[in-house]
Structure formats: C-alpha cells, structure tokens
Coordinates of C-alpha atoms and ligand atoms in Angstrom, one line a residue:
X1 CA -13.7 22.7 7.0
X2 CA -14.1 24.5 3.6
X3 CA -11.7 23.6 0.4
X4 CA -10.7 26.6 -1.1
X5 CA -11.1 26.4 -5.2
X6 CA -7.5 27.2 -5.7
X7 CA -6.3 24.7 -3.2
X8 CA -7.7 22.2 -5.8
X9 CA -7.0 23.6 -9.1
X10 CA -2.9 23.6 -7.8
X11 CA -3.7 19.8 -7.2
X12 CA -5.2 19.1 -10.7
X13 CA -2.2 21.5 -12.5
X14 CA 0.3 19.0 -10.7
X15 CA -1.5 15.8 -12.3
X16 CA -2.7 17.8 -15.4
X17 CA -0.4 16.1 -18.4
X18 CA -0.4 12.0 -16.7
X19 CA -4.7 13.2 -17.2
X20 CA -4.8 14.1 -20.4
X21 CA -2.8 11.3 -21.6
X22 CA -4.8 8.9 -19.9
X23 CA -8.1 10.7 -21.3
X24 CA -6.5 10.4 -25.0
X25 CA -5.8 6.9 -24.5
X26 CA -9.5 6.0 -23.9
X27 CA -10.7 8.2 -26.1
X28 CA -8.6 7.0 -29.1
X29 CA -10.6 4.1 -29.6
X30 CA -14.0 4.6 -27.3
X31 CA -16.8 7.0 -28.7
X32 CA -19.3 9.0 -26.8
X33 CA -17.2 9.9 -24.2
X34 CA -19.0 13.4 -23.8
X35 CA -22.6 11.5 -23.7
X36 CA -20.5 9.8 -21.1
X37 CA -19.1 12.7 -18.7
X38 CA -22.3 14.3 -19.1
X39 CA -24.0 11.6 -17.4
X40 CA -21.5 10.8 -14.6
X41 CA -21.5 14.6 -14.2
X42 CA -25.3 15.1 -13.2
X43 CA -25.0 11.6 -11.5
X44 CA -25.0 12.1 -7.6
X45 CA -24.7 9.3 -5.0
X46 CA -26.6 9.9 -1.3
X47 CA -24.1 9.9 1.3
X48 CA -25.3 8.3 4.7
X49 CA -25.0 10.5 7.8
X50 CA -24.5 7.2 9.5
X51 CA -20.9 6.3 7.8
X52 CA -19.3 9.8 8.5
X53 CA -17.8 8.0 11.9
X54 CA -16.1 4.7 12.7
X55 CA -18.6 2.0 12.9
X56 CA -18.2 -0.9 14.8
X57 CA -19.4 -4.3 15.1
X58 CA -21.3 -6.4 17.7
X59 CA -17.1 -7.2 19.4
X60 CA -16.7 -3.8 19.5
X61 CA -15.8 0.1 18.4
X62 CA -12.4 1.5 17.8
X63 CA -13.1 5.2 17.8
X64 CA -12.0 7.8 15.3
X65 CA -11.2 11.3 15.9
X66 CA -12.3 14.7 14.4
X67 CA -15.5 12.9 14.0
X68 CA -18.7 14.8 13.3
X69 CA -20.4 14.9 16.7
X70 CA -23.2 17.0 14.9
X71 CA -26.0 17.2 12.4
X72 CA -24.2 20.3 11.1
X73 CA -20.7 18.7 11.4
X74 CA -22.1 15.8 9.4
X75 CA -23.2 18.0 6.6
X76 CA -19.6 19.9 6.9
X77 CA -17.9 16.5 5.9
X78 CA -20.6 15.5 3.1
X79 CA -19.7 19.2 2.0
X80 CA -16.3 18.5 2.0
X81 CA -16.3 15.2 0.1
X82 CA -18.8 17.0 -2.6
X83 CA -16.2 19.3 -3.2
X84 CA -13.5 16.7 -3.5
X85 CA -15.4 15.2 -6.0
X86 CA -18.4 16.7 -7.1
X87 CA -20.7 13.1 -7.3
X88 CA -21.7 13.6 -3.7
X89 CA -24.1 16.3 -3.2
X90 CA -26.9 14.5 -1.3
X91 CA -27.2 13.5 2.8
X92 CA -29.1 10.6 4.1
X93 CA -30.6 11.4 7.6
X94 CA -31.1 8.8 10.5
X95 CA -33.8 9.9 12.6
X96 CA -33.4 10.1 15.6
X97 CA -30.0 10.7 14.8
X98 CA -30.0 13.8 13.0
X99 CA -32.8 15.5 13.9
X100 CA -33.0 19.3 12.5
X101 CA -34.0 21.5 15.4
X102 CA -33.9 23.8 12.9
X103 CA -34.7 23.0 9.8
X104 CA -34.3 26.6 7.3
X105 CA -30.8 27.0 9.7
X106 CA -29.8 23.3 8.7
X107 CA -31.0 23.5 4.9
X108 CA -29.3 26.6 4.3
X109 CA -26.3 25.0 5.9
X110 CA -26.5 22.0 3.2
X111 CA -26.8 24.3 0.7
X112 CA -24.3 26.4 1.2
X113 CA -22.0 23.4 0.6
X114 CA -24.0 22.8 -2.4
X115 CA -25.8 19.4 -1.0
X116 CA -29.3 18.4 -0.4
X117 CA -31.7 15.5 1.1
X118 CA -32.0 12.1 0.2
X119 CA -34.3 9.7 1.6
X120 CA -34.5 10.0 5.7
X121 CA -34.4 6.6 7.2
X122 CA -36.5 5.4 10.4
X123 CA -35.1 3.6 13.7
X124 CA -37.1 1.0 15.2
X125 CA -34.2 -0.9 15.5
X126 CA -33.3 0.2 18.9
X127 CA -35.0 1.6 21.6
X128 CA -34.5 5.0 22.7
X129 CA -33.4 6.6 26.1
X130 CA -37.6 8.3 26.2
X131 CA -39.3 5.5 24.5
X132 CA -42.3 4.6 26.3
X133 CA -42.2 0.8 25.1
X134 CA -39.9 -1.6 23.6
X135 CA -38.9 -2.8 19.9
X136 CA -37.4 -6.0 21.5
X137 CA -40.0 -8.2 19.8
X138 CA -40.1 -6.1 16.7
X139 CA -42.0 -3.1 15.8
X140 CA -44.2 -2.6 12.7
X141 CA -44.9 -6.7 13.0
X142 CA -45.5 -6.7 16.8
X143 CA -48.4 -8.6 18.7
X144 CA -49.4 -5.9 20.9
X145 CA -51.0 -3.0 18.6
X146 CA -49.6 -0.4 21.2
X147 CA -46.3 -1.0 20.0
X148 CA -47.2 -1.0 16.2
X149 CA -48.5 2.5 16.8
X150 CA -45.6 3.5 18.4
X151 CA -43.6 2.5 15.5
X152 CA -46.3 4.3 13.3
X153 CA -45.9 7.2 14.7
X154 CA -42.0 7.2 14.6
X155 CA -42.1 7.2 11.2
X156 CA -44.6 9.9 10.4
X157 CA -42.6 11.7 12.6
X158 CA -39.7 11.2 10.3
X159 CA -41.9 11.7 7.1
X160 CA -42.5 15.3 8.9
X161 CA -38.6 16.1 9.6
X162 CA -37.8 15.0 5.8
X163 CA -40.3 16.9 4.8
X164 CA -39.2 20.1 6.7
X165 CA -35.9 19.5 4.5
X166 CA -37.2 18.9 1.1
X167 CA -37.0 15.1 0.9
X168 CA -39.0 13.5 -0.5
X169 CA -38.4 9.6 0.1
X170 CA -38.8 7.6 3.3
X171 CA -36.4 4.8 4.0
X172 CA -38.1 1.5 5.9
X173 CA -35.7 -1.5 7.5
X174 CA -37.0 -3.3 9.6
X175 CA -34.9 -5.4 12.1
X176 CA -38.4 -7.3 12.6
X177 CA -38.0 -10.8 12.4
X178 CA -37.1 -14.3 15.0
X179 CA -34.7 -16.4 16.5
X180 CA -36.6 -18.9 17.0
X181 CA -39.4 -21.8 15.4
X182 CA -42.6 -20.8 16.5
X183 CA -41.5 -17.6 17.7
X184 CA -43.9 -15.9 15.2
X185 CA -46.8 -16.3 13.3
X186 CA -45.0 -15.7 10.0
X187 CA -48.9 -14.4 8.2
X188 CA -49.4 -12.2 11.0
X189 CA -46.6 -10.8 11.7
X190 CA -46.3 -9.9 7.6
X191 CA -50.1 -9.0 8.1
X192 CA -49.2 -6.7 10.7
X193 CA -46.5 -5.0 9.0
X194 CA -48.5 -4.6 5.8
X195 CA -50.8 -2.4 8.0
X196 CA -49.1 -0.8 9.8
X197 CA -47.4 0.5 6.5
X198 CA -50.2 1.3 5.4
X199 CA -51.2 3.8 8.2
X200 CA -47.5 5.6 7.4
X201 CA -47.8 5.4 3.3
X202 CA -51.2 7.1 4.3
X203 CA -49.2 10.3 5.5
X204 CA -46.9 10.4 2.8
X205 CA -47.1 13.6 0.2
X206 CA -48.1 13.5 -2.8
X207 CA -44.4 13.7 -4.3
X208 CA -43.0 11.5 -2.1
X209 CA -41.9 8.0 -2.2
X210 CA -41.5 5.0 0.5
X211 CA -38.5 3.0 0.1
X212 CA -39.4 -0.6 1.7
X213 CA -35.9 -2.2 2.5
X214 CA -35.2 -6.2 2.6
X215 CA -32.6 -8.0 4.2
X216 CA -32.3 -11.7 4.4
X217 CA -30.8 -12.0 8.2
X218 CA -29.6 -10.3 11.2
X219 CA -29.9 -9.1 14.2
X220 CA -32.6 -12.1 13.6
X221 CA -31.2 -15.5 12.9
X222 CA -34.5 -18.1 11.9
X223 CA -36.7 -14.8 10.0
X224 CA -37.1 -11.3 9.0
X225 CA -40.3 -10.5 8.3
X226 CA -39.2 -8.3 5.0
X227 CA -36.3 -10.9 4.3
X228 CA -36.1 -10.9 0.6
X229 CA -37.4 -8.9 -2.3
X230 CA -40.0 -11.0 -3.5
X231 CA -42.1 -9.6 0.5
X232 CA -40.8 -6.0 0.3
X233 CA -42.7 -6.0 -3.6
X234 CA -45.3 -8.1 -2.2
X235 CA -45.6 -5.1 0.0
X236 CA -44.9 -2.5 -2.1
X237 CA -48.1 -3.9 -4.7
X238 CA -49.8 -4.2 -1.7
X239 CA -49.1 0.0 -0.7
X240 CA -49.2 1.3 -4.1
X241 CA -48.0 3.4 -6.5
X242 CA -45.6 5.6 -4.5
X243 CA -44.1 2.5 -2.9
X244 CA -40.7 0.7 -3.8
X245 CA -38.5 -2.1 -2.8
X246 CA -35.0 -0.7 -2.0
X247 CA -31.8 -3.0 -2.5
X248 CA -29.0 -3.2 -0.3
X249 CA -26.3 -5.1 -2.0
X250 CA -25.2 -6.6 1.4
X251 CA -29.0 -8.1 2.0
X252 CA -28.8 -11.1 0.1
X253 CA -28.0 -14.7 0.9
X254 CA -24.4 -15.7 -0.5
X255 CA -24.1 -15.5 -4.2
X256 CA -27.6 -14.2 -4.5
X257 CA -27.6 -12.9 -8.4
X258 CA -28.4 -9.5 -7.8
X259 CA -28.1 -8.2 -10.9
X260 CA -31.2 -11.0 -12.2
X261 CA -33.5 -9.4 -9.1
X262 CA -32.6 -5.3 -10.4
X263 CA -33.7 -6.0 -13.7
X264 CA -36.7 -7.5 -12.4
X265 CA -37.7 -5.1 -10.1
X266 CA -37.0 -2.6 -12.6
X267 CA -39.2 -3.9 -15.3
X268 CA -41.9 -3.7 -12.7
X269 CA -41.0 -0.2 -12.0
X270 CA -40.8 -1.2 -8.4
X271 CA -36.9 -0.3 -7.8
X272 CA -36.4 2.4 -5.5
X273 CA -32.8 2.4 -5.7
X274 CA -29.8 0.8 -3.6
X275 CA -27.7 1.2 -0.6
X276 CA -23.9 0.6 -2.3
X277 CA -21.4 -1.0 0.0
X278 CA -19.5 -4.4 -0.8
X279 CA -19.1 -7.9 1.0
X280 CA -18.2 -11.1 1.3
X281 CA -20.4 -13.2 3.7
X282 CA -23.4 -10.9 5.0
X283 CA -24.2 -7.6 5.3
X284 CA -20.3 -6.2 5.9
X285 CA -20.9 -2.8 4.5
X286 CA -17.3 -2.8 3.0
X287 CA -16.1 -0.4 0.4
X288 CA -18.6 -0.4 -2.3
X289 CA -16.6 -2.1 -5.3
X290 CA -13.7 -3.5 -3.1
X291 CA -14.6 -7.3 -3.0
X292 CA -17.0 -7.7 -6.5
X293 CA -16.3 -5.1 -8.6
X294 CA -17.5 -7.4 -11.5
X295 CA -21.3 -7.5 -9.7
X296 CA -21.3 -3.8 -9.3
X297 CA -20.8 -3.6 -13.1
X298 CA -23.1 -5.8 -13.8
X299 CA -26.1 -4.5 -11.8
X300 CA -25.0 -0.9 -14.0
X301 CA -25.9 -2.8 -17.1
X302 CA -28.8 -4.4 -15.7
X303 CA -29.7 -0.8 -14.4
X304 CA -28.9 1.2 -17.6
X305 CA -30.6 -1.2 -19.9
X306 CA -33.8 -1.1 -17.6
X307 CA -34.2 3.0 -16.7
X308 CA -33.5 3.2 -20.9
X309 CA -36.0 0.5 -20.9
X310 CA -38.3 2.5 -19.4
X311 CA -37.2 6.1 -20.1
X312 CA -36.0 6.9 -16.5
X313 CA -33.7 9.4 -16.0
X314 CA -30.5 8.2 -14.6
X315 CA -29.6 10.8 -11.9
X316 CA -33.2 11.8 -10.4
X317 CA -35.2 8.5 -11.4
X318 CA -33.4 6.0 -8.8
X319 CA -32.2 6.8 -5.4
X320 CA -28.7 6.3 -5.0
X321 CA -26.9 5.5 -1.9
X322 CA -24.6 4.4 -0.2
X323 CA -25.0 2.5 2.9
X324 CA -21.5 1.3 4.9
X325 CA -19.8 1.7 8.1
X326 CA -16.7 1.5 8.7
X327 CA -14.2 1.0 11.9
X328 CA -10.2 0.4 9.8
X329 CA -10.2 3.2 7.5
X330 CA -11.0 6.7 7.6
X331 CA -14.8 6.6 6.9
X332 CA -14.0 9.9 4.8
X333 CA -11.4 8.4 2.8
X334 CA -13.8 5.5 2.3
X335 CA -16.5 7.1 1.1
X336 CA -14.4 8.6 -1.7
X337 CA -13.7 5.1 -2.8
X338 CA -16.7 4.2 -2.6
X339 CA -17.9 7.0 -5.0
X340 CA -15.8 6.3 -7.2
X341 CA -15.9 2.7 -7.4
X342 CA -20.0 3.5 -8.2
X343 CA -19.3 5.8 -10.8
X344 CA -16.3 3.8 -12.8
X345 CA -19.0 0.9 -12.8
X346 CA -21.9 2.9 -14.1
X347 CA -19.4 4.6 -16.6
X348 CA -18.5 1.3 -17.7
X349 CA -22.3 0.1 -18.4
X350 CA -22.8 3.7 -19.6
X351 CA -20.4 1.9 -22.7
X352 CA -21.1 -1.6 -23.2
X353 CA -22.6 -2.0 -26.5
X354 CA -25.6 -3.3 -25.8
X355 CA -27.0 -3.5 -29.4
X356 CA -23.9 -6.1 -29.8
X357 CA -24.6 -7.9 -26.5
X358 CA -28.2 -7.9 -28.2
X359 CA -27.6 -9.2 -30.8
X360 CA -25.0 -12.3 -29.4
X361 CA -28.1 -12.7 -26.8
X362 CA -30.1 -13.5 -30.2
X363 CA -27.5 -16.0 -32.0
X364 CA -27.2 -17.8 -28.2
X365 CA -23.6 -16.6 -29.1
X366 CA -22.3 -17.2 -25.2
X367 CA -18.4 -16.3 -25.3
X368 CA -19.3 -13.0 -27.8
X369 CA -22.4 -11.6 -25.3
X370 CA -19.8 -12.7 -22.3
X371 CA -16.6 -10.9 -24.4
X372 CA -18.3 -7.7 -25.0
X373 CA -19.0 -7.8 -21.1
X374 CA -15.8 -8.4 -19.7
X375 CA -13.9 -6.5 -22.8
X376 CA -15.6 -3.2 -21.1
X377 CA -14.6 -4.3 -17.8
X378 CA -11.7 -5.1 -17.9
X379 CA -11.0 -1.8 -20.2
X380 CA -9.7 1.2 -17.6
X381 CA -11.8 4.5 -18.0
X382 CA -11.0 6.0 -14.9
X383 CA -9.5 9.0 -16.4
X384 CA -13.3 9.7 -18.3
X385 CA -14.3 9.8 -14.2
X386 CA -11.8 11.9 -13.7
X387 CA -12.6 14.2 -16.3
X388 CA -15.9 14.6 -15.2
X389 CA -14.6 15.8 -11.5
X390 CA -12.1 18.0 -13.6
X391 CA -14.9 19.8 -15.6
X392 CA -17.2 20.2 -12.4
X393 CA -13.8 22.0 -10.3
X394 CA -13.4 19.2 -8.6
X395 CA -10.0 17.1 -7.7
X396 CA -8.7 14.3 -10.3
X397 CA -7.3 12.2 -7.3
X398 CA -9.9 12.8 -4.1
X399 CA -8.4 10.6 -2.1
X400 CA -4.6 11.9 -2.9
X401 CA -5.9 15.1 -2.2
X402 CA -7.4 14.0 0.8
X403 CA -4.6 12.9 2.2
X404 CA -2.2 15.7 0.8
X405 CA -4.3 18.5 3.3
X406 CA -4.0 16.5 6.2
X407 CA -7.0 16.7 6.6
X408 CA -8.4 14.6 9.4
X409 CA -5.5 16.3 11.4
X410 CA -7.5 19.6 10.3
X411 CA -10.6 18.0 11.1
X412 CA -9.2 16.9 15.0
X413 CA -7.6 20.4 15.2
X414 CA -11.2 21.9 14.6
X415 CA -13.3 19.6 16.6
X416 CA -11.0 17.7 19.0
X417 CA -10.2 14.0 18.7
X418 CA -13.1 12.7 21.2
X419 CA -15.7 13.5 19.3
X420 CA -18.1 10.4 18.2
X421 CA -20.5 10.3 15.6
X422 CA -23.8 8.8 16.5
X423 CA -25.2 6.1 14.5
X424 CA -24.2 2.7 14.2
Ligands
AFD501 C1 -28.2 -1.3 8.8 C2 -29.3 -2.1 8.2 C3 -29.8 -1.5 6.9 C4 -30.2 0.0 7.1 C5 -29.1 0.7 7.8 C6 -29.5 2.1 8.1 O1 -28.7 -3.4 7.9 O2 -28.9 -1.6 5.9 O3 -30.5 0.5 5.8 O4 -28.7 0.1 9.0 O5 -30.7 2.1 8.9 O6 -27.1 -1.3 8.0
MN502 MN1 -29.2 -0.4 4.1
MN503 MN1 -27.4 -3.2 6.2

C-alpha cells in the first residue's frame, strides 16, 4: 500500500495554521531551530522487520490481521511508515526470517519506497525446522565444537545475505547463558564465545561493523554469557576495531543508569548504537518513550555530548534502532510512536545548553545543572518535529493520518486478515 503525496499534503493543509502557531511559539524564545530540523531531518531510525506483526509472549499470541506475511510485505509497511513520517527509511532483517531469495529484486523493492538496510541480525535463538543440531545448550558458548561451528556458519551466512543488500553491520544476541549453578563453566563458555566470534569478525568486510548485543536475563534465569556491557566490550577489545557493544534499553537490571554506561561506551568509541523500546521490569519492548521518557532524554544528551565529543556524525555514525514487539496495539501505529518519541528526545538534547550545564557542572551548582535539564524537558517542541516531517512531505500527525486512511482495513483488504508475520 502506497500513500499518494497529495493524500498527505490535504492532511497537513487541514492542521496547517494550529502548526504554525505551535512552531512560532517555540521559536519565540528557542534559537537554532533550523540547526535543529536539519538534524532531525537527515536523522533515520532502523525499523525491525520483527515488530511489523503482533508479538506475543511466552502465555501467548493474539494475532493481528493484514500483517506482512512477506519479506516484500514487510518492506511495503516500513515504506509506508517512511512516508508517514520521513525518520524511517532503514529495515532491520532477521535471518532466517527474511531471507532475500533475491536480493537486486528485493533492494530495488526497498528503494523504490525510498528505504535501505540496517544491520541484519542472527538467530541462534531457536532451532530451525532443517537444523542439523540443537541451540538448546547455547550456541556460540557450547561444549561440543560441532555446534559452535554451526552457529559460525549461521552467521557468516547472514554476513553474506547483508551483504547482498548493502548492509553493512551484523547484529549478535545471544540467548547463551544457564539456569542453573554449575550448569556452566562461566571462563569457558565466555572463552568459547570469544572464539567463535572471532572466526565470524574474520569474514566481516572491510566496511562493515559487528554489533555484540548484552542482555542481563532471559530466556536464562542464573547467566548469560554476554549479560552486561562491561563482557560484550570485553569482547569487543578482544575482536577489534570494527567491533561494538550494542545497547538495548530493555537489557539492563532495574534502574540500571543507562545514560552513565552510553557515555562510557561512547568515550571508548565502542557504542554501536541501540535497540529503542521502553519498560518497566525486563526486557518488555514497549513503546519507546511510553514508560521513561525522562531516560530516553537523558541518554540524547549523554549521546549528543559524546558523538560532538568525538566528531561523530549523528545520523550515519551510530546505528539506530528500534527493537519492540508488540501484541495490544497496532505494531504500525506503534512504531510511529515510537519514532517520534526518539526524535522529540534527541530534539530536546539537540537544545540543552550544554555550555550552561557545563558550567553549573563546574560551580557543583546541583539544582542549576538539574534546572537546565528538566527546563528543556519539560519544554514542548513537538511542533519543531513536526516541522521537519512537513519540510521532508511528510504528515504533521502520522498516527492521525494513520488512522484517518483506514488503513489496516486497507492493509486486510489487500492481504487478507490471516496473514502472520514471522518473527517473534
Ligand atoms: C529479542 C532479544 C534481543 C534481540 C531481538 C532480535 O531480547 O533484543 O535483539 O530479539 O533478535 O528481543
Ligand atoms: Mn534487541
Ligand atoms: Mn530484547
């Protein structure tokens, strides 16, 4: 399903004047708006092929319908999103998920919708209908050296189909870990998985990156063996220089201070970038932005004080993604307000003034470093957001819009309502 241009501009005449009002207001008394919408304009966030259907949880799935059942319907709907709001013109493959039978056919596709390819993530998570022999015990930390090569070879496998795509990043979770004491041997296993690594980071091209994921629990209960960031940068030293330590906000142990670990990993240059999502206990994959808002903000400032730090450019020198699944709301309508909850938070670090915050950081002057924080949270720039979707053609109000073209009805009309998207 394609959204014709003028189907949008009718939506933006119809909220045109409440816009520009709002716009004014901000701008009346906040500078460098343009710097600003320039920014959030070449700013794109990696949309997961794995959210575009209703998740579920380990108690069960309640279906959706007109969901993509396809690699190509899966690009459709990123497509359709990007052109809702012109911040989501990248696609995160799952392989074996989404594998490109043909990859020109399939590229051209993503073009065509103006989108291309983050990072392509690995599965040895679950075993597969033709897999020879089991991840139950784990995969790149397994005993039994078969098994390690298995997993080895899935994910050169999956280097090759990113590759075939232009990506040029490699995504590693590993569900590795225990249930039990003495289960594992916790050296080995982390020896294990350090060389198996290595044998995959060997294949990687020369402009490519790996992206090694943490996450402090589950499906494991007693250990993961990359549980926290301090292993996957252990690991990533270890690798090398094209190796990175990805975070995903919903890996950390309760009340984990995320922010502190960003700017740490980011004045080792070791960030690879983040799955966005939101929670409140584990890893929930909610709506990025819809339980701590105030922690997204924060890691933006941690984040746009480090990649200024260390010249990085914003849009191309972190990977941004999101990483959620959903089963209440429609995972389309979700991943708009997801997108936008990323880009009002980096908007709002994009105009802290950090030479003030500097300075109150210098005098120990708590309350005026903590004011000039909250002042810019708690002051309301969506209208700067949605002058940067207005400028690229895109709608001030995705989600109204969304829901003004029917469009999951259009979506069900097109594909049927049994359709199920693959993924978790
Ligand atoms: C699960 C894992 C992890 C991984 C994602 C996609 O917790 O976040 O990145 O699946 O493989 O959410
Ligand atoms: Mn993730
Ligand atoms: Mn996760």
């Amino acid at each position: 399903m394609r959204i014709d241009k003028q189907i949008i501009d009718k939506h933006n005449q119809g909220l045109l004047a409440k816009h520009k009002r709002a716009f004014e207001y901000v701008a009346q008394d906040i500078g460098g708006l343009e710097e600003v919408i320039e920014k959030l304009r070449k700013f794109q966030v990696g949309i997961p092929s794995w959210a575009l259907g209703t998740g579920g949880t380990r108690f069960g799935r309640y279906g959706g319908k007109g969901e993509p059942g396809t690699l190509e319907q899966k690009i459709e709907d990123v497509g359709l999103l990007h052109a809702l709001n012109a911040s989501s013109g990248l696609i995160s493959l799952h392989i074996p998920w989404d594998i490109p039978s043909d990859p020109e056919r399939i590229k051209s596709h993503a073009s065509s919708y103006g989108l291309s390819f983050d990072a392509v993530n690995s599965n040895t998570f679950q075993d597969q209908k033709e897999q020879e022999l089991s991840y139950k015990f784990g995969s790149l930390h397994h005993v039994d050296p078969k098994v390690r090569k298995q997993a080895v070879d899935h994910n050169i496998e999956v280097i090759r189909h990113g590759i075939s795509l232009g990506s040029k990043a490699i995504t590693v979770w590993l569900a590795d870990g225990s249930s039990f004491p003495g289960q594992l041997n916790f050296r080995e296993a982390f020896q294990n998985t350090l060389e198996s690594l290595q044998q995959i980071y060997e294949h990687l091209p020369e402009d490519w990156k790996m992206f090694i994921e943490y996450k402090a629990f589950e499906p494991h209960f007693y250990s993961t063996t990359i549980a926290d960031w301090g292993q996957s940068l252990l690991l990533a030293n270890k690798l090398g220089p094209k190796a990175y330590t990805l975070v995903d906000l919903g890996h950390h142990l309760p009340n984990a201070n995320i922010e502190q670990i960003v700017s740490l990993l980011l004045m080792e240059g070791k960030l690879a970038g983040f799955h966005f999502n939101d929670s409140k206990y584990a890893d929930d994959d909610l709506t990025a932005g819809s339980i701590k808002p105030y922690q997204l903000f924060l890691i933006f400032c941690e984040l746009v004080d480090g990649m200024d730090a260390r010249g990085i450019d914003h849009a191309t020198g972190l990977s941004w993604m999101i990483d959620a699944s959903h089963n209440l709301k429609d995972p389309l309508v979700d991943l708009l307000q997801s997108v936008e909850a990323i880009m009002i938070a980096y908007a709002q670090a994009l105009l802290v003034d950090r030479t003030a915050l500097r300075e109150a950081q210098q005098k120990n002057d708590v309350v005026g470093a903590q004011e000039i924080l909250q002042d810019t949270f708690r002051t309301d720039i969506r209208a700067v957001v949605a002058e940067a979707r207005l400028r690229d053609g895109a709608a001030l109000n995705p989600v109204a819009l969304f829901n003004e073209l029917d469009t999951r009805t259009k979506l069900v009309g097109e594909r049927g309502s049994d359709t199920v998207a693959t993924g978790l």
